[in-house]
Tab-separated table of C-alpha atoms and ligand atoms in Angstrom:
chain	number	residue	atom	x	y	z
A	41	MET	CA	-19.294	17.368	-27.575
A	42	ASN	CA	-16.605	18.764	-29.653
A	43	VAL	CA	-14.054	15.922	-30.600
A	44	LYS	CA	-11.093	16.937	-32.565
A	45	ARG	CA	-7.845	15.005	-33.887
A	46	PHE	CA	-4.339	16.547	-32.827
A	47	TYR	CA	-1.120	15.426	-34.390
A	48	GLY	CA	2.730	15.946	-32.941
A	49	LYS	CA	6.050	14.311	-33.408
A	50	THR	CA	5.527	13.074	-29.498
A	51	VAL	CA	3.043	12.368	-27.113
A	52	SER	CA	3.768	15.377	-25.142
A	53	ASP	CA	3.360	17.540	-28.468
A	54	ALA	CA	0.253	16.478	-29.097
A	55	MET	CA	-0.905	16.753	-25.491
A	56	ASN	CA	0.274	20.356	-25.324
A	57	GLN	CA	-2.023	21.122	-28.587
A	58	VAL	CA	-4.828	19.288	-26.853
A	59	LYS	CA	-4.254	21.394	-23.839
A	60	GLN	CA	-3.944	24.831	-25.682
A	61	ALA	CA	-7.297	23.859	-27.672
A	62	PHE	CA	-9.504	22.478	-24.992
A	63	GLY	CA	-7.833	22.978	-21.640
A	64	ASN	CA	-7.454	20.788	-18.700
A	65	GLU	CA	-11.170	19.511	-18.870
A	66	ALA	CA	-10.237	17.297	-22.031
A	67	VAL	CA	-10.855	13.659	-22.278
A	68	ILE	CA	-8.426	11.818	-24.292
A	69	LEU	CA	-10.459	9.133	-26.480
A	70	GLN	CA	-7.312	7.569	-28.338
A	71	ASP	CA	-4.009	7.668	-28.908
A	72	ARG	CA	-1.690	5.975	-31.633
A	73	GLN	CA	1.167	6.369	-34.000
A	74	VAL	CA	0.297	6.943	-37.414
A	75	ILE	CA	2.266	6.874	-40.654
A	76	LYS	CA	2.534	10.054	-42.486
A	77	LYS	CA	3.437	10.128	-46.236
A	78	ARG	CA	5.286	13.053	-47.746
A	79	PHE	CA	6.757	13.872	-50.899
A	80	LEU	CA	3.978	11.897	-53.224
A	81	GLY	CA	4.020	9.139	-50.454
A	82	LEU	CA	7.741	8.497	-51.214
A	83	LYS	CA	8.874	9.450	-47.436
A	84	LYS	CA	7.319	8.137	-44.545
A	85	GLU	CA	7.234	9.545	-40.993
A	86	THR	CA	5.482	8.196	-37.690
A	87	ILE	CA	3.573	10.731	-35.662
A	88	ILE	CA	1.378	10.559	-32.688
A	89	GLU	CA	-2.413	11.166	-33.110
A	90	VAL	CA	-4.657	11.958	-30.155
A	91	ILE	CA	-8.363	12.053	-30.436
A	92	ALA	CA	-9.663	14.497	-27.700
A	93	ALA	CA	-12.723	15.681	-26.559
A	94	THR	CA	-14.518	18.317	-24.730
A	95	GLU	CA	-17.916	19.609	-23.580
A	96	GLU	CA	-19.600	22.352	-25.477
A	97	LYS	CA	-19.972	24.535	-22.622
A	98	GLU	CA	-21.705	27.236	-24.899
A	99	GLU	CA	-24.599	24.885	-25.885
A	100	LYS	CA	-24.974	24.027	-22.107
A	101	ARG	CA	-25.196	27.573	-20.776
A	102	GLU	CA	-28.207	28.163	-23.440
A	103	LEU	CA	-29.959	25.260	-22.505
A	104	VAL	CA	-30.096	26.456	-18.438
A	105	GLN	CA	-31.263	29.950	-19.501
A	106	LYS	CA	-34.021	28.744	-21.945
A	107	PRO	CA	-37.181	28.596	-20.197
A	108	VAL	CA	-38.331	25.020	-19.776
A	109	GLN	CA	-40.954	23.930	-22.691
A	110	HIS	CA	-42.890	20.674	-23.344
A	111	VAL	CA	-41.321	18.937	-26.269
A	112	PRO	CA	-43.488	16.003	-27.161
A	113	ASN	CA	-41.911	12.609	-28.183
A	114	VAL	CA	-38.530	13.817	-28.294
A	115	PRO	CA	-36.121	10.816	-28.602
A	116	ILE	CA	-33.541	10.333	-25.963
A	117	VAL	CA	-30.194	10.233	-27.260
A	118	GLU	CA	-27.822	8.403	-24.661
A	119	ARG	CA	-24.661	10.500	-24.005
A	120	PRO	CA	-21.627	8.705	-24.533
A	121	ASN	CA	-19.673	7.492	-21.563
A	122	LEU	CA	-16.607	9.245	-21.467
A	123	ASP	CA	-15.479	8.619	-17.699
A	124	ALA	CA	-12.129	7.362	-16.846
A	125	LYS	CA	-13.042	4.054	-17.734
A	126	ALA	CA	-14.237	4.598	-21.315
A	127	TYR	CA	-10.792	5.071	-22.753
A	128	GLN	CA	-7.561	4.378	-21.400
A	129	PRO	CA	-4.222	3.915	-23.591
A	130	GLU	CA	-3.617	0.025	-23.542
A	131	GLN	CA	-0.814	0.229	-21.096
A	132	LEU	CA	-2.792	1.927	-18.219
A	133	GLU	CA	-5.729	-0.565	-18.854
A	134	ARG	CA	-3.531	-3.430	-18.233
A	135	ILE	CA	-2.283	-2.195	-15.288
A	136	VAL	CA	-5.809	-1.279	-13.922
A	137	ARG	CA	-6.742	-4.992	-14.931
A	138	GLN	CA	-4.031	-5.999	-12.751
A	139	LEU	CA	-4.853	-4.065	-10.056
A	140	GLU	CA	-8.680	-5.176	-10.055
A	141	ALA	CA	-7.546	-8.650	-10.070
A	142	GLN	CA	-5.600	-7.979	-6.791
A	143	GLY	CA	-8.765	-6.580	-5.288
A	144	VAL	CA	-7.542	-2.775	-5.438
A	145	GLU	CA	-10.966	-0.806	-6.185
A	146	GLY	CA	-12.810	2.136	-4.946
A	147	ASP	CA	-10.707	5.526	-4.198
A	148	THR	CA	-7.541	3.786	-4.348
A	149	LEU	CA	-7.839	2.599	-7.526
A	150	LYS	CA	-8.993	5.836	-8.622
A	151	HIS	CA	-6.150	7.751	-7.151
A	152	ILE	CA	-3.684	5.344	-8.621
A	153	GLN	CA	-5.036	5.856	-12.361
A	154	HIS	CA	-5.265	9.755	-11.641
A	155	GLU	CA	-1.493	9.497	-10.802
A	156	MET	CA	-0.713	7.396	-13.795
A	157	TYR	CA	-2.453	9.509	-16.486
A	158	PRO	CA	0.003	12.273	-16.382
A	159	LEU	CA	2.697	10.122	-15.834
A	160	TYR	CA	1.974	7.989	-18.777
A	161	TYR	CA	1.491	11.030	-20.897
A	162	LYS	CA	4.500	13.073	-19.663
A	163	ARG	CA	7.120	10.222	-20.092
A	164	GLU	CA	9.840	10.717	-22.327
A	165	ASP	CA	10.850	6.860	-22.714
A	166	GLU	CA	9.026	3.647	-22.912
A	167	GLN	CA	8.315	2.567	-19.055
A	168	THR	CA	7.493	-0.847	-18.160
A	169	ASP	CA	4.259	-1.431	-16.382
A	170	VAL	CA	6.000	-1.906	-12.842
A	171	GLU	CA	8.070	1.591	-13.282
A	172	LEU	CA	5.012	3.321	-14.233
A	173	LEU	CA	3.065	1.835	-11.212
A	174	GLU	CA	5.744	2.382	-8.853
A	175	GLN	CA	5.888	6.072	-9.544
A	176	ALA	CA	2.064	6.219	-9.543
A	177	LEU	CA	2.453	4.965	-5.990
A	178	ARG	CA	4.801	7.700	-4.727
A	179	PRO	CA	2.517	10.128	-3.946
A	180	LEU	CA	-0.002	7.823	-2.634
A	181	LEU	CA	2.228	6.150	0.509
A	182	VAL	CA	4.504	7.366	2.932
A	183	ASP	CA	8.167	7.514	1.925
A	184	PRO	CA	9.577	5.136	2.253
A	185	PRO	CA	6.333	2.654	2.325
A	186	PHE	CA	8.579	-0.263	3.575
A	187	THR	CA	11.144	0.697	6.339
A	188	ASN	CA	12.039	-3.133	7.077
A	189	ALA	CA	13.213	-1.603	10.528
A	190	LEU	CA	12.556	-0.470	13.694
A	191	LYS	CA	12.913	3.360	14.079
A	192	ASP	CA	16.778	3.991	14.751
A	193	ASP	CA	16.237	5.289	18.519
A	194	THR	CA	13.633	2.723	19.442
A	195	THR	CA	14.144	1.089	22.757
A	196	VAL	CA	10.590	-0.488	23.465
A	197	ALA	CA	8.603	-2.224	20.618
A	198	ILE	CA	5.282	-3.107	21.465
A	199	PHE	CA	3.542	-5.630	18.965
A	200	VAL	CA	-0.198	-5.458	18.974
A	201	GLY	CA	-3.196	-6.840	17.204
A	202	GLN	CA	-6.117	-9.191	16.745
A	203	THR	CA	-6.081	-12.704	18.256
A	204	GLY	CA	-3.831	-15.094	16.005
A	205	VAL	CA	-2.575	-12.563	13.570
A	206	GLY	CA	1.000	-13.788	14.074
A	207	LYS	CA	2.044	-11.247	16.802
A	208	THR	CA	4.318	-13.257	18.807
A	209	THR	CA	5.838	-15.067	15.867
A	210	THR	CA	6.680	-12.264	13.959
A	211	LEU	CA	8.102	-10.259	17.380
A	212	ALA	CA	10.476	-13.364	17.332
A	213	LYS	CA	11.283	-13.147	13.713
A	214	ILE	CA	12.335	-9.616	14.114
A	215	ALA	CA	14.122	-9.819	17.422
A	216	ALA	CA	16.207	-12.630	15.588
A	217	LEU	CA	16.999	-10.104	12.899
A	218	TYR	CA	18.283	-7.506	15.417
A	219	LYS	CA	20.376	-9.924	17.467
A	220	LEU	CA	21.963	-12.066	14.439
A	221	LYS	CA	22.130	-9.762	11.865
A	222	LYS	CA	22.358	-6.277	13.322
A	223	GLN	CA	24.039	-7.597	16.206
A	224	ARG	CA	21.848	-5.703	19.119
A	225	THR	CA	21.168	-7.013	22.484
A	226	VAL	CA	17.500	-7.799	22.948
A	227	GLY	CA	15.075	-8.625	25.450
A	228	PHE	CA	11.466	-10.139	25.592
A	229	ILE	CA	8.609	-9.053	27.917
A	230	THR	CA	5.164	-11.044	27.455
A	231	CYS	CA	2.105	-9.380	28.826
A	232	ASP	CA	-0.187	-12.292	27.344
A	233	THR	CA	-1.035	-13.949	30.123
A	234	TYR	CA	-4.593	-14.351	28.739
A	235	ARG	CA	-3.774	-17.342	26.784
A	236	ILE	CA	-2.154	-20.197	28.694
A	237	ALA	CA	0.259	-21.638	26.241
A	238	ALA	CA	1.152	-17.909	25.166
A	239	VAL	CA	3.841	-17.429	27.987
A	240	ASP	CA	5.433	-20.784	27.097
A	241	GLN	CA	5.336	-19.773	23.124
A	242	LEU	CA	7.682	-16.653	23.817
A	243	ILE	CA	9.894	-18.776	26.278
A	244	THR	CA	10.447	-21.020	23.589
A	245	TYR	CA	11.735	-18.462	21.623
A	246	SER	CA	13.776	-16.756	24.218
A	247	ASN	CA	15.346	-19.999	24.747
A	248	ILE	CA	16.225	-20.554	21.184
A	249	LEU	CA	17.794	-17.198	20.855
A	250	ASP	CA	19.010	-16.946	23.893
A	251	VAL	CA	17.430	-13.908	24.909
A	252	PRO	CA	16.232	-12.732	28.690
A	253	ILE	CA	12.486	-12.860	29.230
A	254	GLU	CA	10.049	-11.112	31.984
A	255	VAL	CA	6.462	-12.297	32.307
A	256	ALA	CA	4.427	-9.140	33.259
A	257	TYR	CA	1.083	-10.202	35.002
A	258	THR	CA	-0.029	-6.862	35.965
A	259	LYS	CA	0.693	-3.197	35.138
A	260	GLU	CA	3.161	-2.943	38.070
A	261	ASP	CA	4.814	-5.884	36.924
A	262	TYR	CA	5.030	-4.524	33.385
A	263	ARG	CA	7.072	-1.454	34.814
A	264	LEU	CA	9.512	-3.402	37.012
A	265	ALA	CA	10.171	-5.706	33.862
A	266	LYS	CA	11.038	-2.848	31.740
A	267	ASP	CA	13.309	-1.718	34.183
A	268	LYS	CA	14.711	-5.217	34.916
A	269	LEU	CA	15.640	-5.391	31.354
A	270	LYS	CA	16.909	-1.702	30.673
A	271	HIS	CA	20.392	-3.017	29.809
A	272	VAL	CA	19.324	-4.228	26.546
A	273	ASP	CA	19.271	-2.248	23.328
A	274	ILE	CA	15.708	-3.063	22.148
A	275	LEU	CA	12.822	-4.581	24.357
A	276	PHE	CA	10.022	-6.448	22.255
A	277	VAL	CA	6.944	-6.356	24.088
A	278	ASP	CA	4.251	-9.027	23.231
A	279	THR	CA	0.582	-8.303	24.016
A	280	ALA	CA	-2.432	-10.554	24.316
A	281	GLY	CA	-4.635	-10.843	21.148
A	282	ARG	CA	-8.105	-9.545	21.747
A	283	ASN	CA	-10.896	-8.469	19.580
A	284	TYR	CA	-9.887	-5.178	18.925
A	285	GLN	CA	-12.856	-4.298	16.948
A	286	ASP	CA	-14.171	-3.352	20.366
A	287	ALA	CA	-12.865	0.196	21.596
A	288	ASP	CA	-13.006	-0.819	25.324
A	289	ARG	CA	-10.236	-3.480	24.584
A	290	VAL	CA	-8.055	-0.818	22.991
A	291	GLU	CA	-8.634	1.473	25.968
A	292	GLU	CA	-7.638	-1.387	28.183
A	293	LEU	CA	-4.509	-2.069	26.546
A	294	CYS	CA	-3.618	1.981	26.416
A	295	ASP	CA	-3.960	1.761	30.276
A	296	TRP	CA	-1.887	-1.291	30.617
A	297	LEU	CA	1.017	-0.151	28.244
A	298	GLY	CA	0.935	3.380	30.538
A	299	GLU	CA	2.509	6.635	29.283
A	300	ARG	CA	4.850	5.941	26.443
A	301	ASN	CA	8.222	8.072	25.748
A	302	ASP	CA	9.771	8.776	22.606
A	303	THR	CA	11.745	5.683	22.245
A	304	THR	CA	8.576	3.689	22.293
A	305	GLU	CA	7.284	2.151	19.049
A	306	VAL	CA	4.090	0.331	18.516
A	307	VAL	CA	3.620	-1.949	15.818
A	308	LEU	CA	0.255	-3.051	14.665
A	309	ALA	CA	-0.079	-6.413	12.993
A	310	LEU	CA	-2.528	-7.355	10.599
A	311	ALA	CA	-3.450	-10.596	9.041
A	312	LEU	CA	-3.831	-10.114	4.991
A	313	THR	CA	-6.566	-13.190	5.379
A	314	ALA	CA	-8.947	-10.720	7.312
A	315	LYS	CA	-11.573	-8.680	5.451
A	316	GLU	CA	-10.433	-5.146	4.412
A	317	SER	CA	-13.135	-3.549	5.948
A	318	ASP	CA	-12.204	-5.385	9.474
A	319	LEU	CA	-8.511	-4.297	9.000
A	320	LEU	CA	-9.668	-0.624	8.418
A	321	ARG	CA	-11.764	-0.794	11.481
A	322	VAL	CA	-8.894	-2.135	14.006
A	323	CYS	CA	-6.545	0.593	12.373
A	324	GLU	CA	-9.321	3.300	13.279
A	325	GLN	CA	-9.677	1.778	16.895
A	326	PHE	CA	-5.883	1.882	17.479
A	327	GLU	CA	-5.618	5.516	16.484
A	328	LYS	CA	-5.690	6.005	20.407
A	329	LEU	CA	-2.584	4.070	20.829
A	330	HIS	CA	-0.726	6.008	18.287
A	331	VAL	CA	0.570	3.052	15.987
A	332	ASP	CA	3.941	3.641	14.502
A	333	GLN	CA	4.291	1.038	11.992
A	334	LEU	CA	2.099	-1.726	10.547
A	335	LEU	CA	3.121	-5.319	10.153
A	336	PHE	CA	1.169	-7.575	7.539
A	337	THR	CA	1.369	-11.183	8.221
A	338	LYS	CA	0.465	-14.231	6.101
A	339	PHE	CA	0.991	-12.754	2.836
A	340	ASP	CA	1.412	-16.603	1.975
A	341	GLU	CA	-2.102	-17.206	2.648
A	342	THR	CA	-4.043	-15.082	0.415
A	343	LYS	CA	-3.666	-14.653	-3.416
A	344	THR	CA	-4.896	-11.096	-3.292
A	345	ILE	CA	-3.025	-8.162	-1.665
A	346	GLY	CA	-5.194	-5.150	-2.675
A	347	GLU	CA	-6.472	-4.284	0.745
A	348	MET	CA	-2.703	-4.019	2.013
A	349	LEU	CA	-2.360	-1.101	-0.490
A	350	THR	CA	-5.653	0.481	0.641
A	351	ILE	CA	-4.785	0.278	4.392
A	352	MET	CA	-1.302	1.973	3.542
A	353	GLU	CA	-2.791	4.680	1.569
A	354	LYS	CA	-5.818	5.250	4.191
A	355	THR	CA	-3.267	5.011	7.285
A	356	GLN	CA	-0.222	6.996	5.933
A	357	LEU	CA	2.015	4.380	7.990
A	358	PRO	CA	4.835	2.751	6.934
A	359	VAL	CA	5.310	-1.043	6.935
A	360	LEU	CA	7.494	-2.395	9.239
A	361	ALA	CA	7.396	-5.893	7.471
A	362	VAL	CA	5.472	-8.421	5.774
A	363	THR	CA	5.566	-12.050	6.883
A	364	ASN	CA	5.155	-15.167	4.380
A	365	GLY	CA	5.060	-18.158	6.652
A	366	GLN	CA	5.199	-19.948	10.059
A	367	ALA	CA	9.147	-20.388	9.941
A	368	VAL	CA	11.141	-18.329	12.752
A	369	PRO	CA	13.343	-16.421	11.728
A	370	ASP	CA	13.130	-17.239	7.741
A	371	ASP	CA	9.511	-16.068	6.639
A	372	LEU	CA	10.125	-12.610	6.736
A	373	LEU	CA	9.714	-10.608	3.464
A	374	GLN	CA	11.508	-6.904	2.941
A	375	LEU	CA	9.596	-5.384	0.333
A	376	ASN	CA	10.178	-2.026	-1.261
A	377	ARG	CA	7.893	0.060	-3.617
A	378	TYR	CA	9.360	-1.743	-6.617
A	379	SER	CA	8.914	-5.409	-5.577
A	380	PHE	CA	5.456	-4.367	-4.164
A	381	ALA	CA	4.513	-2.795	-7.669
A	382	ASN	CA	5.883	-5.681	-9.113
A	383	TYR	CA	3.755	-7.990	-7.174
A	384	PHE	CA	0.561	-6.292	-8.604
A	385	VAL	CA	1.755	-6.092	-12.142
A	386	LYS	CA	3.166	-9.965	-12.262
A	387	GLY	CA	1.720	-11.607	-9.376
A	388	GLY	CA	4.790	-11.965	-7.550
A	389	CYS	CA	7.941	-10.259	-6.293
A	390	ASP	CA	10.636	-9.333	-8.806
A	391	ARG	CA	13.413	-12.024	-9.227
A	392	GLU	CA	15.997	-9.456	-10.335
A	393	ARG	CA	15.482	-7.343	-7.200
A	394	PRO	CA	14.246	-9.961	-4.731
A	395	SER	CA	12.682	-9.267	-1.394
A	396	VAL	CA	15.215	-10.406	1.093
A	397	ARG	CA	14.807	-13.170	3.371
A	398	ILE	CA	16.374	-13.294	6.654
A	399	THR	CA	18.190	-16.963	7.280
A	400	LYS	CA	19.473	-18.047	10.767
A	401	PRO	CA	21.609	-20.992	10.361
A	402	ASN	CA	20.935	-22.982	13.540
A	403	ALA	CA	17.630	-21.794	14.789
A	404	ASN	CA	14.278	-23.881	13.502
A	405	VAL	CA	11.344	-23.657	15.341
B	213	GTP	N1	0.935	-19.072	7.037
B	213	GTP	C1	1.439	-18.207	8.087
B	213	GTP	N2	1.022	-18.214	9.291
B	213	GTP	C2	1.476	-17.526	10.090
B	213	GTP	C3	2.294	-16.536	9.761
B	213	GTP	N3	2.431	-15.511	10.785
B	213	GTP	C4	2.174	-16.351	12.092
B	213	GTP	N4	1.596	-17.612	11.549
B	213	GTP	C5	0.759	-18.595	12.131
B	213	GTP	O1	-0.271	-17.985	12.853
B	213	GTP	C6	-0.697	-18.670	14.085
B	213	GTP	C7	-0.955	-17.495	14.960
B	213	GTP	O2	0.548	-16.975	15.206
B	213	GTP	P1	1.022	-16.328	16.466
B	213	GTP	O3	2.175	-15.654	16.638
B	213	GTP	O4	0.794	-17.070	17.671
B	213	GTP	O5	-0.013	-15.265	16.778
B	213	GTP	P2	-0.440	-14.062	17.816
B	213	GTP	O6	-1.010	-12.832	17.243
B	213	GTP	O7	0.364	-14.049	18.749
B	213	GTP	O8	-1.771	-14.950	18.556
B	213	GTP	P3	-2.321	-14.527	19.910
B	213	GTP	O9	-1.144	-14.386	21.165
B	213	GTP	O10	-3.390	-15.751	20.452
B	213	GTP	O11	-3.149	-13.427	19.864
B	213	GTP	C8	0.450	-19.528	14.240
B	213	GTP	O12	0.294	-21.082	13.899
B	213	GTP	C9	1.747	-18.883	13.202
B	213	GTP	O13	2.676	-20.247	13.108
B	213	GTP	C10	2.430	-16.082	8.265
B	213	GTP	O14	3.175	-15.087	8.100
B	213	GTP	N5	1.982	-17.083	7.655
B	214	MG	MG1	0.788	-14.155	20.712
């Protein structure tokens, strides 16, 4: 192991020297500001000291080439552990701890660390933890990660997902947003005739929002309902919650919904109260249906949202909305990458750049 100190006026100065001496394989053991005295100690200057290490490759090659010999009683000397966790600048260590507290782990955590290192060393000015994390998330997620809207040309939005995740409630929240804030005409179709109260639930929302509704008991009904409501700008389609861990259930749904055209959008609702492994399995099963956007519900019912980040990274899908309560249409968060990063760093959405709440003056379900 070759360990050396490097000095520079700035971090990037010192890092360039590390690169020149040790190449890209170097491991940074420590970086800090030190005071250098000049002119017999009368003048002081603050400089950056970086301690870096690299493997001594020559030694390694020699070891491989030598024939194996029996060496009796040689004491085993432990190699120092110089992986990413052994040393990290304090700021990075702090951000990693916060991410871990939110349940971010495995590859997602490694990818973030990988992105943060160069960002940290290349930065010219001091960056806050939120700013650093927000930048590190850029290459990991689709851009923008939170659309907070259906696609511009969407005419049919189909909400799918496991039982009880909040499909119907969120569909009503988003339809209210389009009708009340974006002045679009909307209509409802419910295909959820599987549960007795499901039709009534959407009829209630349709009455409150004064939106036309059709109930589809069969595939043919669904086709006719779409035709009947073709005058509205956006049709919101509610589907029955089923156990979509089971691939057959997804096949059934694909068959029911039939061929989709370019202006159909499929939104997969995922409850943040579920286990990450289950959520990932549901996402995999739904690949057949070509999901366009994700929807995370029950943000208010969990203290950790690490799984949300993992799923966003693994699926590379944008997020239509995040819901944080039962009230229609109020409990709908509109996040952005900054407020998302802020959540991990501070355990809550940023106050200066708050998430937007949609409020309707006279509907309260
Ligand atoms: N705390 C909390 N509850 C929610 C949220 N979204 C929905 N709910 C509640 O979750 C329950 C189920 O919501 P629904 O909208 O009926 O869920 P669904 O996915 O349509 O259910 P099925 O049609 O039976 O599959 C209801 O009690 C909702 O009020 C949320 O963001 N936070
Ligand atoms: Mg429902």
